Coordinates of C-alpha atoms in Angstrom, one line a residue:
X1 CA 10.4 13.9 -4.6
X2 CA 6.7 12.8 -5.1
X3 CA 3.3 14.4 -5.4
X4 CA 0.3 13.5 -3.4
X5 CA -3.3 14.7 -4.4
X6 CA -5.1 15.6 -1.5
X7 CA -8.8 15.2 -2.4
X8 CA -9.7 18.4 -0.4
X9 CA -8.0 20.8 -1.8
X10 CA -8.2 19.2 -5.0
X11 CA -4.5 19.8 -5.9
X12 CA -1.2 17.5 -6.3
X13 CA 1.3 19.0 -3.7
X14 CA 4.9 18.3 -2.6
X15 CA 4.9 15.4 -0.2
X16 CA 6.4 17.4 2.6
X17 CA 3.1 19.0 3.2
X18 CA 1.9 15.7 4.2
X19 CA 2.5 13.3 7.1
X20 CA 1.7 9.5 7.6
X21 CA -0.7 8.6 10.5
X22 CA -0.8 4.4 10.1
X23 CA -3.1 2.2 8.6
X24 CA -6.5 3.3 7.6
X25 CA -10.1 2.0 8.2
X26 CA -9.3 0.6 11.6
X27 CA -12.2 -0.2 13.5
X28 CA -12.7 0.5 17.3
X29 CA -14.1 -1.9 19.3
X30 CA -17.8 -1.5 19.6
X31 CA -17.9 -1.4 23.7
X32 CA -14.5 -0.7 24.7
X33 CA -15.6 -0.6 28.7
X34 CA -16.1 -4.0 28.1
X35 CA -13.5 -5.2 25.9
X36 CA -10.4 -7.4 27.4
X37 CA -7.2 -6.1 27.7
X38 CA -5.9 -8.0 25.1
X39 CA -8.4 -6.7 22.4
X40 CA -8.0 -3.5 23.7
X41 CA -4.3 -3.5 23.1
X42 CA -4.8 -5.0 19.6
X43 CA -6.7 -2.0 18.8
X44 CA -4.1 0.6 20.1
X45 CA -0.8 -1.3 18.8
X46 CA -1.0 -4.0 16.3
X47 CA -1.1 -3.0 12.9
X48 CA -0.7 -4.7 9.3
X49 CA 2.3 -4.2 7.3
X50 CA 1.9 -5.8 4.2
X51 CA 4.3 -5.7 1.3
X52 CA 2.0 -4.8 -1.8
X53 CA -1.2 -3.1 -1.6
X54 CA -1.7 -0.9 1.5
X55 CA -4.8 1.9 3.2
X56 CA -3.3 4.4 4.8
X57 CA -4.2 7.4 6.7
X58 CA -2.6 10.9 5.9
X59 CA -2.9 14.6 6.8
X60 CA -2.4 17.2 4.9
X61 CA -0.3 19.1 7.7
X62 CA 0.7 22.1 5.7
X63 CA -2.2 22.5 3.6
X64 CA -6.0 22.6 4.5
X65 CA -5.1 20.4 7.4
X66 CA -7.4 17.6 6.7
X67 CA -7.2 13.6 7.5
X68 CA -7.7 11.1 4.1
X69 CA -6.7 7.7 3.0
X70 CA -3.9 6.4 0.7
X71 CA -4.2 3.4 -1.2
X72 CA -0.1 2.8 -1.8
X73 CA 1.9 -0.1 -2.9
X74 CA 4.0 -0.4 0.0
X75 CA 6.7 -2.5 -2.4
X76 CA 6.8 0.5 -5.2
X77 CA 5.8 3.6 -3.2
X78 CA 3.2 4.0 -6.3
X79 CA 0.6 5.8 -4.7
X80 CA -3.0 4.4 -6.4
X81 CA -5.4 6.8 -5.3
X82 CA -6.3 9.5 -2.6
X83 CA -10.0 9.4 -1.3
X84 CA -11.7 11.0 1.7
X85 CA -12.4 10.1 5.4
X86 CA -15.5 8.0 5.1
X87 CA -15.1 6.7 1.7
X88 CA -14.3 3.3 0.5
X89 CA -11.2 2.5 -1.5
X90 CA -11.7 1.5 -5.3
X91 CA -8.3 -0.1 -5.3
X92 CA -7.6 -3.3 -3.3
X93 CA -5.4 -5.8 -3.6
X94 CA -8.1 -8.4 -4.7
X95 CA -9.3 -6.1 -7.4
X96 CA -6.1 -5.3 -8.5
X97 CA -5.1 -9.0 -8.5
X98 CA -8.4 -9.6 -10.8
X99 CA -7.7 -7.0 -13.1
X100 CA -4.4 -8.3 -13.8
X101 CA -5.4 -11.9 -14.3
X102 CA -8.2 -10.6 -16.9
X103 CA -5.2 -8.5 -18.7
X104 CA -3.1 -11.3 -19.0
X105 CA -0.7 -10.1 -16.5
X106 CA 1.1 -12.2 -13.9
X107 CA 0.8 -10.7 -10.4
X108 CA 3.0 -11.9 -7.4
X109 CA 0.8 -13.0 -4.1
X110 CA 3.3 -12.9 -1.7
X111 CA 7.4 -13.1 -1.9
X112 CA 8.4 -13.0 -5.6
X113 CA 7.6 -9.3 -5.8
X114 CA 11.1 -7.9 -6.1
X115 CA 12.5 -6.8 -9.8
X116 CA 14.3 -9.7 -11.3
X117 CA 12.9 -12.1 -8.4
X118 CA 13.1 -16.1 -9.5
X119 CA 10.2 -17.7 -9.9
X120 CA 8.7 -20.3 -7.3
X121 CA 8.7 -23.4 -9.8
X122 CA 11.9 -25.3 -10.0
X123 CA 11.1 -26.4 -13.4
X124 CA 10.9 -22.3 -14.2
X125 CA 14.2 -21.7 -12.1
X126 CA 16.0 -24.1 -14.4
X127 CA 14.5 -23.0 -17.8
X128 CA 15.8 -19.4 -16.5
X129 CA 18.8 -20.3 -15.8
X130 CA 20.0 -22.3 -19.0
X131 CA 18.3 -19.3 -21.0
X132 CA 20.5 -16.7 -19.3
X133 CA 23.7 -19.1 -19.6
X134 CA 22.5 -19.2 -23.4
X135 CA 22.9 -15.5 -23.3
X136 CA 26.3 -15.1 -21.9
X137 CA 27.6 -17.4 -24.4
X138 CA 26.1 -15.6 -27.3
X139 CA 27.6 -12.1 -25.7
X140 CA 31.3 -13.9 -25.8

C-alpha cells in the first residue's frame, strides 16, 4: 500500500481513498459541434499510455471528493507530485531528463527502463557480458 498526497486536504492518505480517472490535461475541441467524427472520437477514446513520466487525473473519492492531477512514473509507480486542477505540473519527462543529464545520471529515453536491462550499444553489451563472465570465474 502507498500513500497519496491530496493537494486540497493537504494530507497523505491511503491509496484506497483515491480513484484514477485517466490522462490529465486533455484539451476539449474548441468547437465540438463542427469537428469531424474522427476528431471527436480521438478526443473521447484515444489516450497516451507512455512508459515513464505520465500526468493523470485522480479523485479523492472517500475524502474531499475533489479532482486533482498526479505526475507519476508508470514504470516504477513512483508518484513525483500532486497538484490542483488548473495548475501546471512542475515535473515533466523533459525537465526530469534535463535534470538527470546535468547531474550526470544516465536517463533512458525509451525501451531500456527495466532493472538490469542491457544497453543498446553492441560494444557496451560485449563489455557487460565479459565483465559478468569474469565475475563468475572469480566466484568459482
